[in-house]
mmCIF file of C-alpha atoms in Angstrom:
data_model
loop_
_atom_site.group_PDB
_atom_site.id
_atom_site.type_symbol
_atom_site.label_atom_id
_atom_site.label_comp_id
_atom_site.label_asym_id
_atom_site.label_seq_id
_atom_site.Cartn_x
_atom_site.Cartn_y
_atom_site.Cartn_z
ATOM 1 C CA UNK A 1 -63.391 38.537 15.791
ATOM 2 C CA UNK A 2 -59.829 38.938 16.892
ATOM 3 C CA UNK A 3 -58.586 42.334 17.878
ATOM 4 C CA UNK A 4 -55.030 43.419 18.326
ATOM 5 C CA UNK A 5 -54.194 45.454 21.345
ATOM 6 C CA UNK A 6 -50.964 47.317 21.644
ATOM 7 C CA UNK A 7 -49.653 48.421 25.005
ATOM 8 C CA UNK A 8 -48.895 52.081 24.807
ATOM 9 C CA UNK A 9 -48.770 53.019 28.486
ATOM 10 C CA UNK A 10 -45.137 52.148 29.040
ATOM 11 C CA UNK A 11 -42.389 53.974 27.173
ATOM 12 C CA UNK A 12 -40.252 51.681 25.054
ATOM 13 C CA UNK A 13 -36.625 52.318 25.983
ATOM 14 C CA UNK A 14 -35.247 49.470 23.839
ATOM 15 C CA UNK A 15 -31.644 48.456 24.152
ATOM 16 C CA UNK A 16 -29.423 51.503 23.739
ATOM 17 C CA UNK A 17 -27.385 51.658 20.537
ATOM 18 C CA UNK A 18 -23.952 52.332 21.878
ATOM 19 C CA UNK A 19 -20.771 51.904 19.847
ATOM 20 C CA UNK A 20 -19.074 49.049 21.739
ATOM 21 C CA UNK A 21 -15.652 50.172 20.547
ATOM 22 C CA UNK A 22 -16.062 53.487 22.348
ATOM 23 C CA UNK A 23 -18.302 52.314 25.198
ATOM 24 C CA UNK A 24 -15.563 50.243 26.833
ATOM 25 C CA UNK A 25 -14.321 52.278 29.818
ATOM 26 C CA UNK A 26 -10.591 52.432 28.997
ATOM 27 C CA UNK A 27 -11.246 53.251 25.329
ATOM 28 C CA UNK A 28 -13.794 55.900 26.341
ATOM 29 C CA UNK A 29 -11.042 57.397 28.505
ATOM 30 C CA UNK A 30 -8.591 57.371 25.592
ATOM 31 C CA UNK A 31 -10.891 58.970 23.018
ATOM 32 C CA UNK A 32 -12.168 61.513 25.567
ATOM 33 C CA UNK A 33 -8.625 62.527 26.441
ATOM 34 C CA UNK A 34 -7.675 62.856 22.754
ATOM 35 C CA UNK A 35 -10.884 64.766 21.993
ATOM 36 C CA UNK A 36 -10.260 67.230 24.791
ATOM 37 C CA UNK A 37 -6.491 67.563 24.580
ATOM 38 C CA UNK A 38 -5.519 66.925 20.960
ATOM 39 C CA UNK A 39 -2.684 64.539 19.990
ATOM 40 C CA UNK A 40 -0.977 62.919 22.970
ATOM 41 C CA UNK A 41 2.231 60.991 23.490
ATOM 42 C CA UNK A 42 1.916 57.372 24.608
ATOM 43 C CA UNK A 43 3.548 58.130 27.955
ATOM 44 C CA UNK A 44 1.375 61.167 28.676
ATOM 45 C CA UNK A 45 -1.786 59.261 27.832
ATOM 46 C CA UNK A 46 -0.627 56.384 30.017
ATOM 47 C CA UNK A 47 0.089 58.705 32.947
ATOM 48 C CA UNK A 48 -3.104 60.731 32.628
ATOM 49 C CA UNK A 49 -5.312 57.656 32.470
ATOM 50 C CA UNK A 50 -3.294 55.634 34.975
ATOM 51 C CA UNK A 51 -2.867 52.702 32.607
ATOM 52 C CA UNK A 52 -0.154 50.108 32.170
ATOM 53 C CA UNK A 53 1.800 49.914 28.892
ATOM 54 C CA UNK A 54 -0.012 46.724 27.961
ATOM 55 C CA UNK A 55 -3.478 48.002 28.706
ATOM 56 C CA UNK A 56 -2.985 51.215 26.746
ATOM 57 C CA UNK A 57 -1.405 49.329 23.812
ATOM 58 C CA UNK A 58 -4.231 46.811 23.564
ATOM 59 C CA UNK A 59 -7.010 49.385 23.634
ATOM 60 C CA UNK A 60 -5.215 51.897 21.410
ATOM 61 C CA UNK A 61 -4.708 49.116 18.855
ATOM 62 C CA UNK A 62 -8.419 48.343 18.910
ATOM 63 C CA UNK A 63 -9.197 52.029 18.318
ATOM 64 C CA UNK A 64 -6.659 52.111 15.461
ATOM 65 C CA UNK A 65 -8.246 49.046 13.871
ATOM 66 C CA UNK A 66 -11.632 50.777 14.011
ATOM 67 C CA UNK A 67 -10.102 53.799 12.282
ATOM 68 C CA UNK A 68 -10.879 56.041 15.266
ATOM 69 C CA UNK A 69 -7.308 56.774 16.294
ATOM 70 C CA UNK A 70 -4.149 57.324 14.269
ATOM 71 C CA UNK A 71 -0.757 56.372 15.596
ATOM 72 C CA UNK A 72 2.418 58.275 14.704
ATOM 73 C CA UNK A 73 5.873 56.955 15.561
ATOM 74 C CA UNK A 74 8.939 59.157 15.328
ATOM 75 C CA UNK A 75 12.263 59.961 16.976
ATOM 76 C CA UNK A 76 12.706 62.928 19.254
ATOM 77 C CA UNK A 77 16.375 63.491 20.102
ATOM 78 C CA UNK A 78 17.078 59.861 19.293
ATOM 79 C CA UNK A 79 14.302 58.646 21.568
ATOM 80 C CA UNK A 80 11.465 56.767 19.881
ATOM 81 C CA UNK A 81 8.101 58.395 20.527
ATOM 82 C CA UNK A 82 4.589 57.242 19.883
ATOM 83 C CA UNK A 83 1.761 59.709 19.580
ATOM 84 C CA UNK A 84 -1.953 59.145 19.214
ATOM 85 C CA UNK A 85 -4.498 61.378 17.580
ATOM 86 C CA UNK A 86 -8.236 61.146 17.083
ATOM 87 C CA UNK A 87 -9.167 60.761 13.408
ATOM 88 C CA UNK A 88 -12.127 62.553 11.819
ATOM 89 C CA UNK A 89 -14.014 59.232 11.909
ATOM 90 C CA UNK A 90 -13.108 58.849 15.584
ATOM 91 C CA UNK A 91 -14.417 62.296 16.387
ATOM 92 C CA UNK A 92 -17.667 61.593 14.548
ATOM 93 C CA UNK A 93 -18.029 58.233 16.327
ATOM 94 C CA UNK A 94 -17.397 59.872 19.697
ATOM 95 C CA UNK A 95 -19.916 62.639 18.988
ATOM 96 C CA UNK A 96 -22.495 60.044 17.995
ATOM 97 C CA UNK A 97 -21.731 58.003 21.115
ATOM 98 C CA UNK A 98 -22.111 61.071 23.347
ATOM 99 C CA UNK A 99 -25.443 61.886 21.672
ATOM 100 C CA UNK A 100 -26.649 58.322 22.231
ATOM 101 C CA UNK A 101 -25.506 58.370 25.835
ATOM 102 C CA UNK A 102 -27.301 61.668 26.410
ATOM 103 C CA UNK A 103 -30.464 60.031 25.088
ATOM 104 C CA UNK A 104 -29.935 57.107 27.497
ATOM 105 C CA UNK A 105 -29.477 59.515 30.416
ATOM 106 C CA UNK A 106 -32.555 61.467 29.403
ATOM 107 C CA UNK A 107 -34.667 58.292 29.065
ATOM 108 C CA UNK A 108 -33.460 56.857 32.379
ATOM 109 C CA UNK A 109 -34.298 60.116 34.180
ATOM 110 C CA UNK A 110 -37.767 60.367 32.663
ATOM 111 C CA UNK A 111 -39.177 57.971 35.249
ATOM 112 C CA UNK B 1 19.404 73.376 41.676
ATOM 113 C CA UNK B 2 16.662 71.136 40.521
ATOM 114 C CA UNK B 3 13.255 72.579 39.902
ATOM 115 C CA UNK B 4 10.034 70.701 39.507
ATOM 116 C CA UNK B 5 7.833 71.684 36.669
ATOM 117 C CA UNK B 6 4.249 70.575 36.506
ATOM 118 C CA UNK B 7 2.398 70.565 33.222
ATOM 119 C CA UNK B 8 -0.791 72.481 33.709
ATOM 120 C CA UNK B 9 -1.714 73.301 30.142
ATOM 121 C CA UNK B 10 -3.573 70.090 29.417
ATOM 122 C CA UNK B 11 -6.701 69.180 31.339
ATOM 123 C CA UNK B 12 -6.445 65.885 33.184
ATOM 124 C CA UNK B 13 -9.424 63.761 32.196
ATOM 125 C CA UNK B 14 -8.220 60.627 34.059
ATOM 126 C CA UNK B 15 -9.964 57.346 33.547
ATOM 127 C CA UNK B 16 -13.696 57.783 34.131
ATOM 128 C CA UNK B 17 -15.082 56.138 37.255
ATOM 129 C CA UNK B 18 -17.996 54.208 35.856
ATOM 130 C CA UNK B 19 -19.786 51.436 37.734
ATOM 131 C CA UNK B 20 -18.944 48.427 35.546
ATOM 132 C CA UNK B 21 -22.057 46.592 36.704
ATOM 133 C CA UNK B 22 -24.258 49.309 35.206
ATOM 134 C CA UNK B 23 -21.963 50.373 32.356
ATOM 135 C CA UNK B 24 -22.398 47.096 30.452
ATOM 136 C CA UNK B 25 -24.843 47.839 27.622
ATOM 137 C CA UNK B 26 -27.480 45.171 28.317
ATOM 138 C CA UNK B 27 -27.500 45.897 32.041
ATOM 139 C CA UNK B 28 -27.702 49.632 31.345
ATOM 140 C CA UNK B 29 -30.755 48.845 29.220
ATOM 141 C CA UNK B 30 -32.323 46.801 32.032
ATOM 142 C CA UNK B 31 -31.803 49.347 34.806
ATOM 143 C CA UNK B 32 -32.856 52.232 32.532
ATOM 144 C CA UNK B 33 -36.062 50.417 31.615
ATOM 145 C CA UNK B 34 -36.817 49.657 35.268
ATOM 146 C CA UNK B 35 -35.964 53.218 36.311
ATOM 147 C CA UNK B 36 -38.279 54.692 33.701
ATOM 148 C CA UNK B 37 -41.091 52.157 33.802
ATOM 149 C CA UNK B 38 -41.177 50.714 37.319
ATOM 150 C CA UNK B 39 -41.380 46.953 37.972
ATOM 151 C CA UNK B 40 -41.485 44.857 34.812
ATOM 152 C CA UNK B 41 -42.300 41.248 34.023
ATOM 153 C CA UNK B 42 -39.503 39.101 32.615
ATOM 154 C CA UNK B 43 -41.283 38.725 29.293
ATOM 155 C CA UNK B 44 -42.021 42.428 28.912
ATOM 156 C CA UNK B 45 -38.437 43.349 29.695
ATOM 157 C CA UNK B 46 -37.226 40.718 27.253
ATOM 158 C CA UNK B 47 -39.495 42.040 24.498
ATOM 159 C CA UNK B 48 -38.765 45.712 25.103
ATOM 160 C CA UNK B 49 -35.015 45.193 25.082
ATOM 161 C CA UNK B 50 -35.013 42.569 22.334
ATOM 162 C CA UNK B 51 -33.104 40.046 24.424
ATOM 163 C CA UNK B 52 -33.071 36.271 24.556
ATOM 164 C CA UNK B 53 -34.150 34.456 27.737
ATOM 165 C CA UNK B 54 -30.568 33.496 28.468
ATOM 166 C CA UNK B 55 -29.138 36.947 27.944
ATOM 167 C CA UNK B 56 -31.730 38.631 30.154
ATOM 168 C CA UNK B 57 -31.350 35.963 32.862
ATOM 169 C CA UNK B 58 -27.576 36.263 33.022
ATOM 170 C CA UNK B 59 -27.532 40.040 33.248
ATOM 171 C CA UNK B 60 -30.513 40.270 35.627
ATOM 172 C CA UNK B 61 -28.741 37.791 37.906
ATOM 173 C CA UNK B 62 -25.641 39.957 37.915
ATOM 174 C CA UNK B 63 -27.754 42.995 38.843
ATOM 175 C CA UNK B 64 -29.455 40.988 41.604
ATOM 176 C CA UNK B 65 -26.089 39.903 42.983
ATOM 177 C CA UNK B 66 -25.020 43.548 43.109
ATOM 178 C CA UNK B 67 -28.216 44.364 45.035
ATOM 179 C CA UNK B 68 -29.405 46.697 42.270
ATOM 180 C CA UNK B 69 -32.423 44.695 41.186
ATOM 181 C CA UNK B 70 -34.932 42.611 43.128
ATOM 182 C CA UNK B 71 -36.617 39.603 41.596
ATOM 183 C CA UNK B 72 -40.139 38.541 42.549
ATOM 184 C CA UNK B 73 -41.601 35.204 41.475
ATOM 185 C CA UNK B 74 -45.299 34.468 41.762
ATOM 186 C CA UNK B 75 -48.230 32.759 40.070
ATOM 187 C CA UNK B 76 -50.768 34.678 38.043
ATOM 188 C CA UNK B 77 -53.736 32.479 37.123
ATOM 189 C CA UNK B 78 -51.567 29.396 37.593
ATOM 190 C CA UNK B 79 -48.862 30.779 35.327
ATOM 191 C CA UNK B 80 -45.469 31.396 36.932
ATOM 192 C CA UNK B 81 -44.357 34.982 36.559
ATOM 193 C CA UNK B 82 -41.072 36.694 37.223
ATOM 194 C CA UNK B 83 -40.916 40.382 37.838
ATOM 195 C CA UNK B 84 -37.928 42.677 38.276
ATOM 196 C CA UNK B 85 -37.760 45.909 40.186
ATOM 197 C CA UNK B 86 -35.000 48.418 40.799
ATOM 198 C CA UNK B 87 -33.947 48.535 44.462
ATOM 199 C CA UNK B 88 -33.150 51.769 46.308
ATOM 200 C CA UNK B 89 -29.452 50.881 46.026
ATOM 201 C CA UNK B 90 -29.937 50.267 42.300
ATOM 202 C CA UNK B 91 -31.557 53.642 41.822
ATOM 203 C CA UNK B 92 -28.744 55.361 43.708
ATOM 204 C CA UNK B 93 -26.119 53.481 41.667
ATOM 205 C CA UNK B 94 -27.871 54.424 38.432
ATOM 206 C CA UNK B 95 -28.113 58.094 39.460
ATOM 207 C CA UNK B 96 -24.434 58.104 40.318
ATOM 208 C CA UNK B 97 -23.589 56.412 37.018
ATOM 209 C CA UNK B 98 -25.639 58.969 35.072
ATOM 210 C CA UNK B 99 -23.877 61.810 36.922
ATOM 211 C CA UNK B 100 -20.485 60.295 36.115
ATOM 212 C CA UNK B 101 -21.437 59.794 32.492
ATOM 213 C CA UNK B 102 -22.618 63.406 32.256
ATOM 214 C CA UNK B 103 -19.204 64.473 33.548
ATOM 215 C CA UNK B 104 -17.541 62.288 30.893
ATOM 216 C CA UNK B 105 -19.715 63.850 28.171
ATOM 217 C CA UNK B 106 -18.959 67.333 29.449
ATOM 218 C CA UNK B 107 -15.206 66.675 29.607
ATOM 219 C CA UNK B 108 -15.107 65.093 26.141
ATOM 220 C CA UNK B 109 -16.946 68.075 24.646
ATOM 221 C CA UNK B 110 -14.723 70.662 26.312
ATOM 222 C CA UNK B 111 -12.052 70.262 23.581
#
């Protein structure tokens, strides 16, 4: 008679569920900065994170497309300004990501 | 006379320093599994993480090339087996990554 044996000695870490939109290092930097510091101007965000115009634009666009970041364009003393802000969905996604990453850290340190 | 003003009101999160070798989701899964469970056979690792042969091979190779994972090939009752183990350098890199990620989590939650 066949019996089924299940291995139960080793914990099953499985592949972590991590939001790939937020997991990417530059985008994680952007959402973290916006979460901690509120709305930020394009140039401030660029300076703080040490990014090029192109790099920030590309990743901010990806975050906008995901609905995690809102972009506001306006004139300040005739100078065009661009400002980014975390949306409610972005904040929820970040919180969920941080929870998942904490679980990963906890699991990895269990050994 | 010109004065220099430095903005000090906003915290400076900067771009997180995260080891890109470990940060990638599949590789993070591999090193976490090896850190928590010790050496693992190719097939066990594949099953636990829900990966294809190709996907596991590619990412394990990358971890080997970085010196984070050691690969051992041997025969067990005439069947070829492949086993992966975290190296000392891999464990250090993972610890450092986890520390950096904890700092990211902390900074993002400060807001």
